[in-house]
Amino acid sequence: MSRYRLLPCIVLVFAISGPVTPGEERRTVQDPDLDSARQKAARETDRVSRSAEDRLAEAQYREKAAGLALRVDAGAAASRENAALLYYQALLARREPDPATADVLNALSRGGEPDLRVRAFLGRHLATIELAQIASQMPHCHWGPMRAGEQQLDFNLGIPLRRLSRILDADARTLAADGYTRAALARCLTLRRLAHHAADDTYNLFSISQSIHTLGLLAMMQVLSMGPTDRETLTWLKGQLAAVPGTPFRPAEALHQWREAELRFWQTRPKGRAFTRELVLEKVPDADDRKLLSTLTDDQLLILALQGEQKAPGRYGISAPPGLLRRARQACDEFLAAALGIMNADLSYVEKRAKLLEMVETLDDRAADGDPIALLSEAPRVVEIYHRLMVRNAVYDNLVTAAIEICLARATTGPFPKALPAGLPQDLFTGRDFLYERAAESSVLRFDPDNLSRIRVRQFEFRARKSGSRNP
């Protein structure tokens, strides 16, 4: 719009407001008490307005959240549309919580209780929750093309997806606190489906998926620990866990894809000059460093220079020779094949971890000796971490299975069982049964007593809930 079209509006506003007398102008500028009173009144009006909005949002949440969590969209499962489009809409509808609400949300994720602020926040995000729920029920999800020159989706996708998962986690825990056990468990399954949709064999999306998968399982354990839960709901949950996949672990595909991503980095770099010893050494300003580097073999110096190029492109202005890249790929493939053999071997977790760490610890020495694997070392360096995450998620799945059986036994007999039911999957970190203790009004389930998993929370207490479950 032209600024000249705005002129009549400005004149009209001025005419309605009337002229300001000199005295009024001085009072507006110079009377701090009046100004303070106006600001206080404005703040009070804003506070009352926000409180009314919060109460409305809380009421909407209490009215709609449980039914929404249990809703199955008839067309979603058969849809051929891309679920990512709905997830993106859900992310756009999300708003940042204020600091006080953020603190309560963080406490809630660690086992705290929801309050009015949390329910109001969730009430304002019912559209976000609904979009995510419908998207999670759709079979197809593709997050879109990569940016030019990138080998995988921007890692920044992980930040909004994790924020979305935090909303779903808060919803599950709040529903459980309000007595809606089945609705809370259904929301945990939404997290599980989101984790499956986020999954990809690229490292970034795998990391995002794995964290969401874990979040959903921890929320599920929290809901079950608040018991009792009726047999019908527990039987339903067992069936859902079997039908709803979470993060898929494909170590061979993932590790080789990460190797390919690093290989493409070398293949797509701007072409530089051919390697010579003189070209590299003349770029080293310190005489003592040059003297030390001059003792290296050609392979050692070339590998060292290319590692410098990887950290600071253009530092030496040299290219990786195609023959060297072929040798690097062969060395990397041999390393990964050996690591995968260890992962699949009939060994304990402790033995596998020790062997994988031993392999990883050789990489620096191999690079110093001029081994081409130094150019494709990203995948080899994470084999132990990948294996640990894979076992961790399997242990959480086993833990939920054990928790369901404990709750089923209690739903059948009344008190908590004296011991774990027979035939349960084990704690894969120890190779033994989960640790279980029964008290008068509770029971405790533990895993990994030596913290091989590096997981902070490794025990869960199951207790009686004073108020009955609503189970809509």
Steps between C-alpha positions, in 0.01 A plus 500: 500500500629852412592728787266761344204268543581478869490880543116531533505230767765687695306826474177328609664348807646838593160671454320249721760518772494879502787740566725462801524812713841612623407403855394153396817458301712595801300265724548211258871555485576611852251320733672172596228404750228514235719312254575233760129462582415457131772236459381316811140502375613372161701220660205405723265492200751287310538263798124457538465449125773236496346325798163485322668362189687245710181386669328461164796306356513279809127430476534409133786266582308324777201463269671380184846355567408147609257444214751639253772262615279198435368617166586289198481688170318273257673634192853537635605136483393472135633841398764529231583855603826604663471512880787750516268770363277466806798485734628826351158659558510376859843658546379831356209504747731453797584795727780536751396464865574786736793437739281401796304250290821367347633428851186303590513311170861403568409384850206304358730311264702391804199367691347823635133595512320712238333824607264758348780647290579164342136424424448849359812460284375164374151643448647765270679223311207266438526573127872415505428177687217402266706562186786293639262221595343480154844516336630219720221271378594549134729237346720723283736772622773676302658813645584658166805569285841579638663836451736532207841366595372325813522125547215480751214710632591805702558402862279796598201280421581322824431803717133550400435125496635465851284794610196336346583177680522692830143623452380144438697378801345769723157406368553133586622574851220751566233258380645239735497744791134575424413130511465437126731199487411357160502844338844566650634170365348579160691827497821309579428294190475825301858570607599151388347554156667842472834334579441253219415780257806700603726199449752498222838339454668840487659576835305819567153354458598176671607698808172694501292185459685315774451782752124518426469121527664510844279790609188302414617192690592702809159669495338157468694375803386807694136431413526132594677582826199706612273188485291309554395446140220265396567179309316617189722806464818300564403236245421774249841659564683171440332470163577861409869466586523199270325689218657847533869513405736754647854583391627237256860396563680400181869512591636376167289741292556793735877464537553457126279799426706712739813378322349600166416847630862559601625357171277744308656783700838416348362433153305826472763738639640761261794353313833601648862452405677166496684412819871566531707506818622849422146634452397384847818586688516855365159564660638419847631825656688356797849368420494234772165372375633487143802303616278250682261463206787449257576168673161358399450273203305630200190306607521631857547859386222477240252354751592765757459780245162369382380481859598865527299571183200327656512731802596816310422480126766667287769473766736317265301522176545133410260231380455143617629272219230257373727205567541606861122527540456147363749372758322700771166347409642149504661556841179650638288212367733246659479685833121518488469133403707404804294728726172358370635151558558590865151650535345180364724262695378279784675709764391694806447874475814558709710288264358669190555845646863422587576368151330794326682753718828325428435535129411869530813570703719378211375768262731781615808277476393383156459861386844589636645211299347635179210254480239636253219404740571837663307664214186294570512466877165654603303175477776287657525736797134457598462122480508459879256790551259364239510156660440646846197698379365193323528293818362782713180526299460122501540502880235770533265293285570197721448714808155610382413135429604408855302792643186391315533147638547634855188711460306208351599278792384764742174552311437125532604429861474839673846543658822543307659168400774366727733446204513582132276282286689226316605528138559877488770651276819588684715802576731486199766707675553231764366194320288425806143558614396849603537571871167498679400579859156495657388714793165525675349767273745511213757312297823610334641391164871568431748439221871548428629534860854575379385781266650351187225679308587847633129552568416721796162349595525123530225412747123538502264473795146370453251624754127508571306799378266647760235607248357261246590513134241658274605299193269671251 
